[in-house]
C-alpha positions as protocol buffer text, in pm:
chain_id: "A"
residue {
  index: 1
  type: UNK
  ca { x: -3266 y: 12199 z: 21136 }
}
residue {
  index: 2
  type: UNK
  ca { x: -3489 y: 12093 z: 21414 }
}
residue {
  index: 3
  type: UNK
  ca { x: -3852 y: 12285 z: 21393 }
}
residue {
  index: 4
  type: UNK
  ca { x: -3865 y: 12228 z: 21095 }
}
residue {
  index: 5
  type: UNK
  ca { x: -3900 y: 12532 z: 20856 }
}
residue {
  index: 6
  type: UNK
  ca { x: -3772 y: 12625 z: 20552 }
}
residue {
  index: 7
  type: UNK
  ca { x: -3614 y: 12332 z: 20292 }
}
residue {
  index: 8
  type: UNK
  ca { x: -3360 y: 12481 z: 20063 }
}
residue {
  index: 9
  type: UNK
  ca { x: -3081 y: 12286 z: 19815 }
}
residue {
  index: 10
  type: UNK
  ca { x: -2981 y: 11994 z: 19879 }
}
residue {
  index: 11
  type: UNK
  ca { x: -3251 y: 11889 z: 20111 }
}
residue {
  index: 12
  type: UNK
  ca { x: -3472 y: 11574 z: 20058 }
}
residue {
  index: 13
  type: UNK
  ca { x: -3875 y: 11647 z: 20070 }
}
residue {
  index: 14
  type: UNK
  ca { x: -4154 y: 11374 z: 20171 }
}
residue {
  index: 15
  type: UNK
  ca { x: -4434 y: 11298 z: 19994 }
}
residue {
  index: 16
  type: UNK
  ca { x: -4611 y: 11627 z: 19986 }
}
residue {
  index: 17
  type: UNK
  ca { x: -4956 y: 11438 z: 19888 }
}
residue {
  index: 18
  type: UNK
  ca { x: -4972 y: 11434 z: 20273 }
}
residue {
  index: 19
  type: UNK
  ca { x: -4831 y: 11768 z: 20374 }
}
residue {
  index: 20
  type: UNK
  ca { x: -5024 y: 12022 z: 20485 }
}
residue {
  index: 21
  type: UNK
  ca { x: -4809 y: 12360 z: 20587 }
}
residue {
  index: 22
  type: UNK
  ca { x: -4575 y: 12288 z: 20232 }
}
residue {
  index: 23
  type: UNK
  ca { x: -4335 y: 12010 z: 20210 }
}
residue {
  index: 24
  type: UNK
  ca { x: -4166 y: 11813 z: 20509 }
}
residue {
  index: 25
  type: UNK
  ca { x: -3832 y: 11761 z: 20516 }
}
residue {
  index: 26
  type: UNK
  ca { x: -3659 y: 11384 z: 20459 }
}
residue {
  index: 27
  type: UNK
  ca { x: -3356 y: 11214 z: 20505 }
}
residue {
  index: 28
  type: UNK
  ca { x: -3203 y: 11152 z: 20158 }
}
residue {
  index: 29
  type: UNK
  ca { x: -3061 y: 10788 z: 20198 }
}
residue {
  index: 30
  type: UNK
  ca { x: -3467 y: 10725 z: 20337 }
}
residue {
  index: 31
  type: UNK
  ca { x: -3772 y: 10546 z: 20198 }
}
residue {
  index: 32
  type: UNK
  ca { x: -3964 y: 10891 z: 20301 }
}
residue {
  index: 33
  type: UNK
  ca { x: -3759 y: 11121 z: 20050 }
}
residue {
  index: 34
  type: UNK
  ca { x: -3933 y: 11137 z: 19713 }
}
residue {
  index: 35
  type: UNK
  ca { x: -3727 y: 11432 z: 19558 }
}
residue {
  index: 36
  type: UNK
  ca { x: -3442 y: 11686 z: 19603 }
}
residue {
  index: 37
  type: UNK
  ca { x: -3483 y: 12029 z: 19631 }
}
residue {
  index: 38
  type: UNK
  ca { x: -3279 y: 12161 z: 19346 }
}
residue {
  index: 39
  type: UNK
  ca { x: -3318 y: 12555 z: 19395 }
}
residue {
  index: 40
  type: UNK
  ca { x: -3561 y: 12827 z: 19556 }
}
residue {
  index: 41
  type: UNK
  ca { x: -3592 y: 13076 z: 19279 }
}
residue {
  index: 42
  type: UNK
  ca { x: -3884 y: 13316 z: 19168 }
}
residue {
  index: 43
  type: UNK
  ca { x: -3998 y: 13157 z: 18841 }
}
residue {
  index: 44
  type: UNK
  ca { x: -4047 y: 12844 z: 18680 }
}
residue {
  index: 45
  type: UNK
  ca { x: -3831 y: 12958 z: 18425 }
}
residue {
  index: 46
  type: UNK
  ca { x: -3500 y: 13010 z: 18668 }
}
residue {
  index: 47
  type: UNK
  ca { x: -3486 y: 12629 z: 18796 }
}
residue {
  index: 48
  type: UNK
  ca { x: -3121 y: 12517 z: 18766 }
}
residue {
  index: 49
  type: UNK
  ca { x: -3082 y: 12214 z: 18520 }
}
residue {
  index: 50
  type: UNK
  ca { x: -3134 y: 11902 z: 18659 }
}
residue {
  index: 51
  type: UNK
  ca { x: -3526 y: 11992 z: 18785 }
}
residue {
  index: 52
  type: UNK
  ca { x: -3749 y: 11818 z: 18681 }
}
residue {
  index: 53
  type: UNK
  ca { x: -4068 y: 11880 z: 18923 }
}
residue {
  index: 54
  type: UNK
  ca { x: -4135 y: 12203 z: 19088 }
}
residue {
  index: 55
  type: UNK
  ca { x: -4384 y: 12374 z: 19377 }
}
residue {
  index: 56
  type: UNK
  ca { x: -4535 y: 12635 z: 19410 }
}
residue {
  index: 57
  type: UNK
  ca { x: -4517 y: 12803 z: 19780 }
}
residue {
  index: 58
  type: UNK
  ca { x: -4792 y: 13171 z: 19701 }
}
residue {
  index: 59
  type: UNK
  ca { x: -4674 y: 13439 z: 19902 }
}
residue {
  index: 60
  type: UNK
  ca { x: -4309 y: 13315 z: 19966 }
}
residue {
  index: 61
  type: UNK
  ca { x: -3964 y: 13556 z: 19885 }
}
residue {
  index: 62
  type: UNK
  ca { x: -3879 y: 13294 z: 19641 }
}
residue {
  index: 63
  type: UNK
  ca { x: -4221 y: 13089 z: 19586 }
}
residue {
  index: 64
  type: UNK
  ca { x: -4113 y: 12824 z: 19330 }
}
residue {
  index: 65
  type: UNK
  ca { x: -3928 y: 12542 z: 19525 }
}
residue {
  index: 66
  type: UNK
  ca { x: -3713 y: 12365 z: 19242 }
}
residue {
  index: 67
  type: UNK
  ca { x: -3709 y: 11940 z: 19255 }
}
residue {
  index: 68
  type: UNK
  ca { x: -3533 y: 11633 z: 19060 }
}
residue {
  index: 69
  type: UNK
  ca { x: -3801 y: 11364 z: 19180 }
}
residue {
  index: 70
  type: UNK
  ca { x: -3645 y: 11062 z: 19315 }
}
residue {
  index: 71
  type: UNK
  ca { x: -3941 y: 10846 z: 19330 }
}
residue {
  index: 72
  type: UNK
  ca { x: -4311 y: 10875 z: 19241 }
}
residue {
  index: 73
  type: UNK
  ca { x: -4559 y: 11007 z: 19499 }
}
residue {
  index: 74
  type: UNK
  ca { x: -4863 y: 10832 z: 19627 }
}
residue {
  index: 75
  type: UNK
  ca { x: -5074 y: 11069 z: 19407 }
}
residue {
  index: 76
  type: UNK
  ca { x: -4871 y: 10978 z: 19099 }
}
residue {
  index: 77
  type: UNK
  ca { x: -4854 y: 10580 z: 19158 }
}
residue {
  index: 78
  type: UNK
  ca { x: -5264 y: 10626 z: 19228 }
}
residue {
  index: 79
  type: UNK
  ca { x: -5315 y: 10858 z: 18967 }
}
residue {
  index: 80
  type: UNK
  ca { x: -5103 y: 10592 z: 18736 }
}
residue {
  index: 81
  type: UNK
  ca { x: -5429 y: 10378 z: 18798 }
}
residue {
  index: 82
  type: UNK
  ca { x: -5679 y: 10234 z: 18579 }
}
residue {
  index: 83
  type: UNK
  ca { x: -6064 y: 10241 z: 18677 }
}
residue {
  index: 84
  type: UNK
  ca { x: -6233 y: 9926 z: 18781 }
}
């Protein structure tokens, strides 16, 4: 809700490249969203099927924040790059 705060299923996350306090929450039908959260769980391992990116939030009840990417981040589309 508003405040921000915690993202859970079924929300949309931006591009977390530019987030600094964990991932920011996006509209799904929006340019901003570039994955759904799948599932909060405790390890890797326990991601529901249909994840195919996760993070990592240390120090959190359940710390690994389960995704199916939508779109590539900015990291990924630079990191994509070739050297001049």
């Amino acid at each position: 809700g508003a405040g921000g705060g915690v993202v859970g299923p079924g929300d949309c996350i931006k591009d977390p490249t530019f987030s600094v306090n964990g991932p920011d929450k996006a509209d799904c039908g929006t340019d901003d969203a570039v994955a759904k959260v799948t599932g909060r769980v405790r390890a890797q391992r326990d991601c529901p099927s249909g994840s195919d990116k996760y993070m990592e939030a240390k120090g959190a009840y359940l710390p690994i924040l389960c995704l199916k990417q939508l779109k590539p981040t900015l990291r990924e589309q630079l990191g994509g790059l070739g050297r001049v």
